[in-house]
Amino acid sequence: MKSKLIICLITLLITASIVFAAHNFDMPSKDSIKRESKIDEYLDTRLHFTREQKTFIKQNRQMYRKEMEATVKQMQSVHDEIRNVYMTGIPKYQADFKTATKKAQLVVLKQNIRHIKEERKRAFESVLDKEQKAEFEKIKKEFAEKRVNIPQN
């Protein structure tokens, strides 16, 4: 009896930790906002944005951030609902059954986040002229090479 209880508790803890880890998926943090402003400054020095481009980029970022935040809030509430089901202490197979539609909803919300990111990227690139696009491609290659060459500990 005690071993079954211990197994159930361990399963519950592992499930709760997985759900909690996924809960923080793609959250825009203060650090990411600071990083974005540094990236903007760097891109401005390399791409030499016009005033109109800067305005468009800023407005676009604000619009997409609102969409992203709304989607992330939805994800948080779905994660909370899933976590609550697993915390009730019902058997795992019942909890899995009860949360199946919520897990499917999470998949859709993650796809929405990817779509928002792609749309934002497309909108950003649409405002660049040919020279800026060529320079931006160089920048992307540079960053990709840096990511590949990061030493693994």
Coordinates of C-alpha atoms in Angstrom, one line a residue:
M1 CA 0.0 0.0 0.0
K2 CA 2.8 2.4 0.9
S3 CA 4.7 1.6 -2.2
K4 CA 1.7 2.4 -4.4
L5 CA 1.2 5.7 -2.5
I6 CA 4.9 6.6 -3.0
I7 CA 4.7 5.8 -6.7
C8 CA 1.6 7.9 -7.1
L9 CA 3.3 10.8 -5.3
I10 CA 6.5 10.5 -7.4
T11 CA 4.4 10.4 -10.6
L12 CA 2.4 13.4 -9.5
L13 CA 5.5 15.4 -8.7
I14 CA 7.2 14.6 -12.0
T15 CA 4.0 15.5 -13.9
A16 CA 3.6 18.7 -12.0
S17 CA 7.2 19.7 -12.6
I18 CA 6.8 19.0 -16.3
V19 CA 3.7 21.1 -16.5
F20 CA 5.3 23.9 -14.5
A21 CA 8.4 23.9 -16.8
A22 CA 6.1 24.1 -19.8
H23 CA 4.2 26.9 -18.0
N24 CA 7.0 29.4 -18.7
F25 CA 7.1 28.6 -22.4
D26 CA 7.9 31.8 -24.5
M27 CA 7.2 34.3 -21.8
P28 CA 8.4 37.8 -22.7
S29 CA 10.5 38.9 -19.8
K30 CA 12.2 42.1 -18.9
D31 CA 15.5 40.6 -20.0
S32 CA 14.0 39.8 -23.4
I33 CA 12.8 43.4 -23.8
K34 CA 16.3 44.7 -22.9
R35 CA 17.7 42.2 -25.4
E36 CA 15.3 43.4 -28.1
S37 CA 16.4 47.0 -27.6
K38 CA 20.1 46.0 -27.9
I39 CA 19.3 44.1 -31.0
D40 CA 17.4 47.1 -32.4
E41 CA 20.4 49.3 -31.7
Y42 CA 22.8 46.8 -33.3
L43 CA 20.5 46.4 -36.4
D44 CA 20.2 50.2 -36.7
T45 CA 23.9 50.7 -36.8
R46 CA 24.3 47.9 -39.4
L47 CA 21.1 48.6 -41.5
H48 CA 20.7 52.4 -41.0
F49 CA 17.0 52.5 -40.6
T50 CA 15.0 55.5 -41.8
R51 CA 12.6 57.2 -39.4
E52 CA 9.7 55.6 -41.1
Q53 CA 11.2 52.2 -40.7
K54 CA 12.0 52.7 -37.0
T55 CA 8.4 53.8 -36.4
F56 CA 7.0 50.8 -38.3
I57 CA 9.2 48.4 -36.5
K58 CA 8.3 49.8 -33.1
Q59 CA 4.6 49.8 -33.8
N60 CA 4.8 46.3 -35.2
R61 CA 6.7 45.0 -32.2
Q62 CA 4.0 46.5 -29.9
M63 CA 1.2 44.9 -31.9
Y64 CA 2.8 41.5 -32.0
R65 CA 3.8 41.7 -28.3
K66 CA 0.1 42.2 -27.4
E67 CA -0.9 39.2 -29.5
M68 CA 1.9 37.1 -28.0
E69 CA 1.0 38.1 -24.4
A70 CA -2.6 37.2 -25.0
T71 CA -1.6 33.8 -26.3
V72 CA 0.8 33.2 -23.5
K73 CA -1.9 34.1 -20.9
Q74 CA -4.2 31.5 -22.6
M75 CA -1.4 29.0 -22.3
Q76 CA -0.9 29.7 -18.7
S77 CA -4.6 29.2 -17.9
V78 CA -4.6 25.9 -19.8
H79 CA -1.4 24.8 -18.0
D80 CA -3.1 25.7 -14.7
E81 CA -6.2 23.7 -15.5
I82 CA -4.0 20.7 -16.5
R83 CA -1.9 21.0 -13.3
N84 CA -5.1 21.2 -11.2
V85 CA -6.4 18.0 -12.7
Y86 CA -3.2 16.1 -11.9
M87 CA -3.1 17.6 -8.3
T88 CA -6.5 16.2 -7.4
G89 CA -4.9 12.8 -6.8
I90 CA -7.0 10.8 -9.3
P91 CA -5.2 8.0 -11.1
K92 CA -2.8 9.1 -13.9
Y93 CA -4.8 7.4 -16.7
Q94 CA -8.0 9.3 -15.6
A95 CA -6.1 12.6 -15.4
D96 CA -4.6 11.9 -18.9
F97 CA -8.0 11.3 -20.2
K98 CA -9.5 14.4 -18.6
T99 CA -6.6 16.6 -19.9
A100 CA -6.3 15.3 -23.4
T101 CA -8.3 18.2 -25.0
K102 CA -6.4 20.7 -22.9
K103 CA -3.1 19.2 -24.1
A104 CA -4.4 19.5 -27.7
Q105 CA -5.3 23.1 -27.0
L106 CA -1.7 23.7 -25.9
V107 CA -0.4 22.4 -29.2
V108 CA -2.6 24.8 -31.1
L109 CA -1.5 27.7 -28.8
K110 CA 2.2 26.8 -29.4
Q111 CA 1.5 26.8 -33.2
N112 CA -0.1 30.3 -32.8
I113 CA 3.1 31.5 -31.1
R114 CA 5.2 30.2 -33.9
H115 CA 2.8 31.8 -36.4
I116 CA 3.0 35.2 -34.6
K117 CA 6.8 35.0 -34.6
E118 CA 6.9 34.2 -38.3
E119 CA 4.4 37.0 -39.1
R120 CA 6.5 39.5 -37.1
K121 CA 9.7 38.4 -39.0
R122 CA 7.9 38.7 -42.3
A123 CA 6.6 42.2 -41.4
F124 CA 10.1 43.3 -40.3
E125 CA 11.7 42.0 -43.5
S126 CA 9.0 43.6 -45.7
V127 CA 10.0 47.1 -44.6
L128 CA 13.7 46.6 -45.6
D129 CA 15.1 47.7 -49.0
K130 CA 17.3 45.4 -51.1
E131 CA 20.6 46.6 -49.6
Q132 CA 19.2 46.2 -46.1
K133 CA 17.9 42.7 -46.8
A134 CA 21.3 41.6 -48.1
E135 CA 23.0 43.0 -45.0
F136 CA 20.4 41.4 -42.8
E137 CA 21.0 38.1 -44.4
K138 CA 24.7 38.5 -43.6
I139 CA 23.8 39.3 -40.0
K140 CA 21.7 36.2 -39.7
K141 CA 24.5 34.1 -41.0
E142 CA 26.9 35.7 -38.6
F143 CA 24.6 34.9 -35.6
A144 CA 24.0 31.4 -36.9
E145 CA 27.8 30.8 -37.0
K146 CA 28.2 32.2 -33.5
R147 CA 25.4 29.8 -32.2
V148 CA 27.1 26.8 -33.8
N149 CA 30.5 27.7 -32.4
I150 CA 29.4 28.1 -28.8
P151 CA 31.6 25.8 -26.7
Q152 CA 29.6 23.1 -24.9
N153 CA 30.4 22.6 -21.2

